[in-house]
Amino acid sequence: MNQFHLTEDQQDCLRELINIAMGQASDQLARYLDTFVYLKVPSIESVEAKDLMKTLSQQKNTVAVVSQGFFGYEGIRGEALLVYKEENSGRIADLLGYEPDELSQDEQLIDISSILTTTFLNVFAQQINNQLSYNAPKLLPNVQEILSEHLQQMPFTWDLALKVNINYQVTDYSFNCNMILLIPETAITNIKHVLDRILEEF
């Protein structure tokens, strides 16, 4: 994260906020889904757009990515990518309690993505006294071809971004997926001001 010039205190504060949000989000998801949800310790790093494309294109058995933009007060904004592998996509109906053929697989992917994204980000927003709004989730099949074009169409540029990678695991259903939060460099500057305000309160 050094490319964003976050101080050590700012980095520690951001990690703590994310960890708290993860804990509360996993608890909410567990009650909503009526099963245990485990969130692994996230990785936080700076990333260039070209490196992200390379990373995603090399992931084996990726069946789809669902992308959902978010934005809030004080210039906080970004994009959440939910990455699914083929072996997990067939378990979503059971996880959400859908009847066979009740929804298409695409609709199931969008539903679970919206739940996972908004649960975590709403809790994170509460930690920083913010409130987030969301764009409609968008399914991106054929990841390697479409993701690059999709990112280029976003209403902000992020040649350099903060990347937060969170892995969701639902052991009862042998289901897991990755949520990648991309926060563009311009929003990082705004987040730094928020972190400084939080640090001053302690």
Tab-separated table of C-alpha atoms in Angstrom:
chain	number	residue	atom	x	y	z
A	1	MET	CA	0.000	0.000	0.000
A	2	ASN	CA	3.022	2.266	0.045
A	3	GLN	CA	2.213	3.569	-3.443
A	4	PHE	CA	-0.724	5.371	-1.867
A	5	HIS	CA	1.486	6.861	0.828
A	6	LEU	CA	-0.659	5.587	3.686
A	7	THR	CA	1.054	5.994	7.007
A	8	GLU	CA	1.516	2.975	9.248
A	9	ASP	CA	-1.294	4.227	11.491
A	10	GLN	CA	-3.598	4.667	8.484
A	11	GLN	CA	-2.814	1.158	7.234
A	12	ASP	CA	-3.451	-0.349	10.675
A	13	CYS	CA	-6.697	1.594	10.990
A	14	LEU	CA	-7.916	0.420	7.557
A	15	ARG	CA	-7.077	-3.212	8.333
A	16	GLU	CA	-8.909	-2.995	11.646
A	17	LEU	CA	-11.991	-1.471	10.010
A	18	ILE	CA	-12.031	-4.237	7.407
A	19	ASN	CA	-11.565	-6.947	10.046
A	20	ILE	CA	-14.440	-5.570	12.133
A	21	ALA	CA	-16.661	-5.338	9.049
A	22	MET	CA	-15.765	-8.915	8.109
A	23	GLY	CA	-16.664	-10.214	11.555
A	24	GLN	CA	-20.029	-8.472	11.643
A	25	ALA	CA	-20.791	-9.315	7.997
A	26	SER	CA	-20.050	-13.014	8.513
A	27	ASP	CA	-22.383	-13.019	11.514
A	28	GLN	CA	-25.183	-11.347	9.540
A	29	LEU	CA	-24.681	-13.720	6.605
A	30	ALA	CA	-24.700	-16.743	8.898
A	31	ARG	CA	-28.065	-15.711	10.324
A	32	TYR	CA	-29.479	-14.855	6.899
A	33	LEU	CA	-28.300	-18.087	5.268
A	34	ASP	CA	-28.793	-20.153	8.436
A	35	THR	CA	-25.313	-21.622	8.172
A	36	PHE	CA	-21.768	-20.798	9.259
A	37	VAL	CA	-19.936	-18.338	6.998
A	38	TYR	CA	-16.175	-18.009	7.342
A	39	LEU	CA	-14.295	-15.017	5.944
A	40	LYS	CA	-10.535	-15.413	5.612
A	41	VAL	CA	-8.162	-12.644	6.644
A	42	PRO	CA	-8.137	-10.316	3.626
A	43	SER	CA	-5.168	-9.336	1.544
A	44	ILE	CA	-4.760	-5.604	0.942
A	45	GLU	CA	-2.441	-4.329	-1.764
A	46	SER	CA	-2.042	-1.778	-4.510
A	47	VAL	CA	-2.558	-3.085	-8.021
A	48	GLU	CA	-2.342	-1.839	-11.586
A	49	ALA	CA	-5.184	-2.566	-13.987
A	50	LYS	CA	-3.006	-4.658	-16.288
A	51	ASP	CA	-1.827	-6.825	-13.376
A	52	LEU	CA	-5.387	-7.437	-12.219
A	53	MET	CA	-6.384	-8.587	-15.710
A	54	LYS	CA	-3.465	-10.976	-15.768
A	55	THR	CA	-4.348	-12.385	-12.346
A	56	LEU	CA	-7.998	-12.975	-13.197
A	57	SER	CA	-7.267	-14.443	-16.613
A	58	GLN	CA	-4.961	-17.012	-15.011
A	59	GLN	CA	-7.557	-18.268	-12.528
A	60	LYS	CA	-8.638	-21.730	-13.587
A	61	ASN	CA	-12.288	-22.770	-13.830
A	62	THR	CA	-13.596	-19.218	-13.376
A	63	VAL	CA	-17.144	-19.387	-14.654
A	64	ALA	CA	-18.271	-15.812	-14.082
A	65	VAL	CA	-17.609	-12.491	-12.402
A	66	VAL	CA	-20.388	-10.291	-11.034
A	67	SER	CA	-19.444	-6.629	-10.804
A	68	GLN	CA	-21.242	-4.056	-8.666
A	69	GLY	CA	-20.251	-0.436	-8.222
A	70	PHE	CA	-20.611	1.383	-4.909
A	71	PHE	CA	-20.371	5.031	-3.884
A	72	GLY	CA	-20.945	7.060	-0.759
A	73	TYR	CA	-20.296	10.379	0.939
A	74	GLU	CA	-16.897	12.079	1.031
A	75	GLY	CA	-15.835	10.679	-2.341
A	76	ILE	CA	-15.796	7.027	-1.246
A	77	ARG	CA	-16.373	4.772	-4.246
A	78	GLY	CA	-15.183	1.662	-6.018
A	79	GLU	CA	-16.153	-1.607	-7.657
A	80	ALA	CA	-16.809	-5.006	-6.081
A	81	LEU	CA	-16.049	-8.097	-8.158
A	82	LEU	CA	-17.430	-11.468	-7.043
A	83	VAL	CA	-15.422	-14.242	-8.687
A	84	TYR	CA	-16.991	-17.697	-9.000
A	85	LYS	CA	-15.459	-20.967	-10.056
A	86	GLU	CA	-17.334	-23.645	-11.923
A	87	GLU	CA	-17.467	-26.114	-9.048
A	88	ASN	CA	-19.259	-23.567	-6.805
A	89	SER	CA	-21.857	-22.154	-9.165
A	90	GLY	CA	-24.123	-25.188	-8.879
A	91	ARG	CA	-24.426	-24.874	-5.094
A	92	ILE	CA	-25.994	-21.422	-4.945
A	93	ALA	CA	-29.604	-22.645	-5.258
A	94	ASP	CA	-29.192	-24.888	-2.205
A	95	LEU	CA	-27.435	-22.115	-0.289
A	96	LEU	CA	-30.233	-19.606	-0.946
A	97	GLY	CA	-33.018	-22.172	-0.553
A	98	TYR	CA	-34.336	-21.919	-4.105
A	99	GLU	CA	-36.477	-24.606	-5.631
A	100	PRO	CA	-35.118	-26.410	-8.726
A	101	ASP	CA	-35.543	-24.236	-11.830
A	102	GLU	CA	-36.892	-21.350	-9.732
A	103	LEU	CA	-34.226	-19.014	-11.096
A	104	SER	CA	-31.646	-19.326	-13.821
A	105	GLN	CA	-28.023	-19.788	-12.793
A	106	ASP	CA	-27.257	-16.235	-13.949
A	107	GLU	CA	-30.009	-14.874	-11.694
A	108	GLN	CA	-28.709	-16.941	-8.791
A	109	LEU	CA	-25.192	-15.567	-9.278
A	110	ILE	CA	-26.514	-12.005	-9.261
A	111	ASP	CA	-28.624	-12.633	-6.146
A	112	ILE	CA	-25.832	-14.141	-4.041
A	113	SER	CA	-23.386	-11.471	-5.238
A	114	SER	CA	-25.648	-8.637	-4.165
A	115	ILE	CA	-26.103	-10.230	-0.727
A	116	LEU	CA	-22.371	-10.790	-0.168
A	117	THR	CA	-21.336	-7.375	-1.481
A	118	THR	CA	-23.879	-5.181	0.283
A	119	THR	CA	-23.670	-7.017	3.620
A	120	PHE	CA	-19.931	-6.460	3.938
A	121	LEU	CA	-19.830	-2.941	2.497
A	122	ASN	CA	-22.794	-1.688	4.543
A	123	VAL	CA	-21.039	-2.807	7.723
A	124	PHE	CA	-17.772	-1.240	6.554
A	125	ALA	CA	-19.597	2.027	5.796
A	126	GLN	CA	-21.034	2.064	9.317
A	127	GLN	CA	-17.516	1.864	10.726
A	128	ILE	CA	-16.580	5.108	8.955
A	129	ASN	CA	-19.935	6.868	9.538
A	130	ASN	CA	-20.811	6.683	5.873
A	131	GLN	CA	-23.655	5.357	3.770
A	132	LEU	CA	-23.217	3.573	0.463
A	133	SER	CA	-25.396	3.282	-2.617
A	134	TYR	CA	-25.001	0.569	-5.224
A	135	ASN	CA	-25.288	0.178	-8.948
A	136	ALA	CA	-27.203	-2.816	-10.251
A	137	PRO	CA	-24.947	-5.907	-10.279
A	138	LYS	CA	-23.744	-6.923	-13.714
A	139	LEU	CA	-22.836	-10.467	-14.732
A	140	LEU	CA	-19.642	-10.748	-16.752
A	141	PRO	CA	-19.307	-14.167	-18.392
A	142	ASN	CA	-16.246	-14.920	-20.530
A	143	VAL	CA	-14.148	-13.070	-17.982
A	144	GLN	CA	-10.950	-12.662	-19.973
A	145	GLU	CA	-12.654	-10.853	-22.843
A	146	ILE	CA	-15.310	-8.787	-21.098
A	147	LEU	CA	-13.739	-7.679	-17.804
A	148	SER	CA	-11.169	-5.385	-19.410
A	149	GLU	CA	-13.847	-3.654	-21.467
A	150	HIS	CA	-16.131	-3.383	-18.444
A	151	LEU	CA	-13.470	-1.753	-16.278
A	152	GLN	CA	-12.666	0.730	-19.016
A	153	GLN	CA	-16.311	1.825	-19.023
A	154	MET	CA	-16.352	2.660	-15.318
A	155	PRO	CA	-17.024	6.314	-14.440
A	156	PHE	CA	-13.504	6.691	-13.028
A	157	THR	CA	-9.994	5.684	-13.999
A	158	TRP	CA	-7.989	3.374	-11.826
A	159	ASP	CA	-4.684	2.660	-13.483
A	160	LEU	CA	-3.609	2.229	-9.883
A	161	ALA	CA	-6.060	1.015	-7.259
A	162	LEU	CA	-6.296	-0.430	-3.794
A	163	LYS	CA	-7.314	-4.069	-3.998
A	164	VAL	CA	-8.921	-5.871	-1.062
A	165	ASN	CA	-9.372	-9.609	-1.611
A	166	ILE	CA	-11.808	-11.428	0.707
A	167	ASN	CA	-12.581	-15.132	0.496
A	168	TYR	CA	-16.016	-16.356	1.583
A	169	GLN	CA	-16.357	-19.983	2.714
A	170	VAL	CA	-19.614	-21.733	3.562
A	171	THR	CA	-18.445	-25.103	4.805
A	172	ASP	CA	-21.881	-26.746	5.124
A	173	TYR	CA	-22.405	-26.306	1.394
A	174	SER	CA	-18.767	-26.647	0.264
A	175	PHE	CA	-19.183	-23.222	-1.304
A	176	ASN	CA	-16.594	-20.481	-1.581
A	177	CYS	CA	-15.957	-17.437	-3.725
A	178	ASN	CA	-13.703	-14.392	-3.781
A	179	MET	CA	-14.786	-10.788	-3.431
A	180	ILE	CA	-12.314	-8.282	-4.860
A	181	LEU	CA	-12.855	-4.663	-3.892
A	182	LEU	CA	-11.210	-2.153	-6.193
A	183	ILE	CA	-10.876	1.367	-4.850
A	184	PRO	CA	-9.451	3.873	-7.365
A	185	GLU	CA	-6.557	6.096	-6.444
A	186	THR	CA	-8.722	9.230	-6.281
A	187	ALA	CA	-10.957	7.575	-3.678
A	188	ILE	CA	-7.937	6.463	-1.638
A	189	THR	CA	-7.088	10.112	-1.062
A	190	ASN	CA	-10.589	10.583	0.343
A	191	ILE	CA	-10.322	7.464	2.495
A	192	LYS	CA	-7.086	8.800	3.984
A	193	HIS	CA	-8.978	11.840	5.265
A	194	VAL	CA	-11.630	9.562	6.788
A	195	LEU	CA	-8.957	7.418	8.461
A	196	ASP	CA	-7.277	10.505	9.895
A	197	ARG	CA	-10.590	11.655	11.360
A	198	ILE	CA	-11.130	8.237	12.983
A	199	LEU	CA	-7.596	8.185	14.359
A	200	GLU	CA	-8.089	11.631	15.919
A	201	GLU	CA	-11.108	10.337	17.818
A	202	PHE	CA	-8.964	7.782	19.699
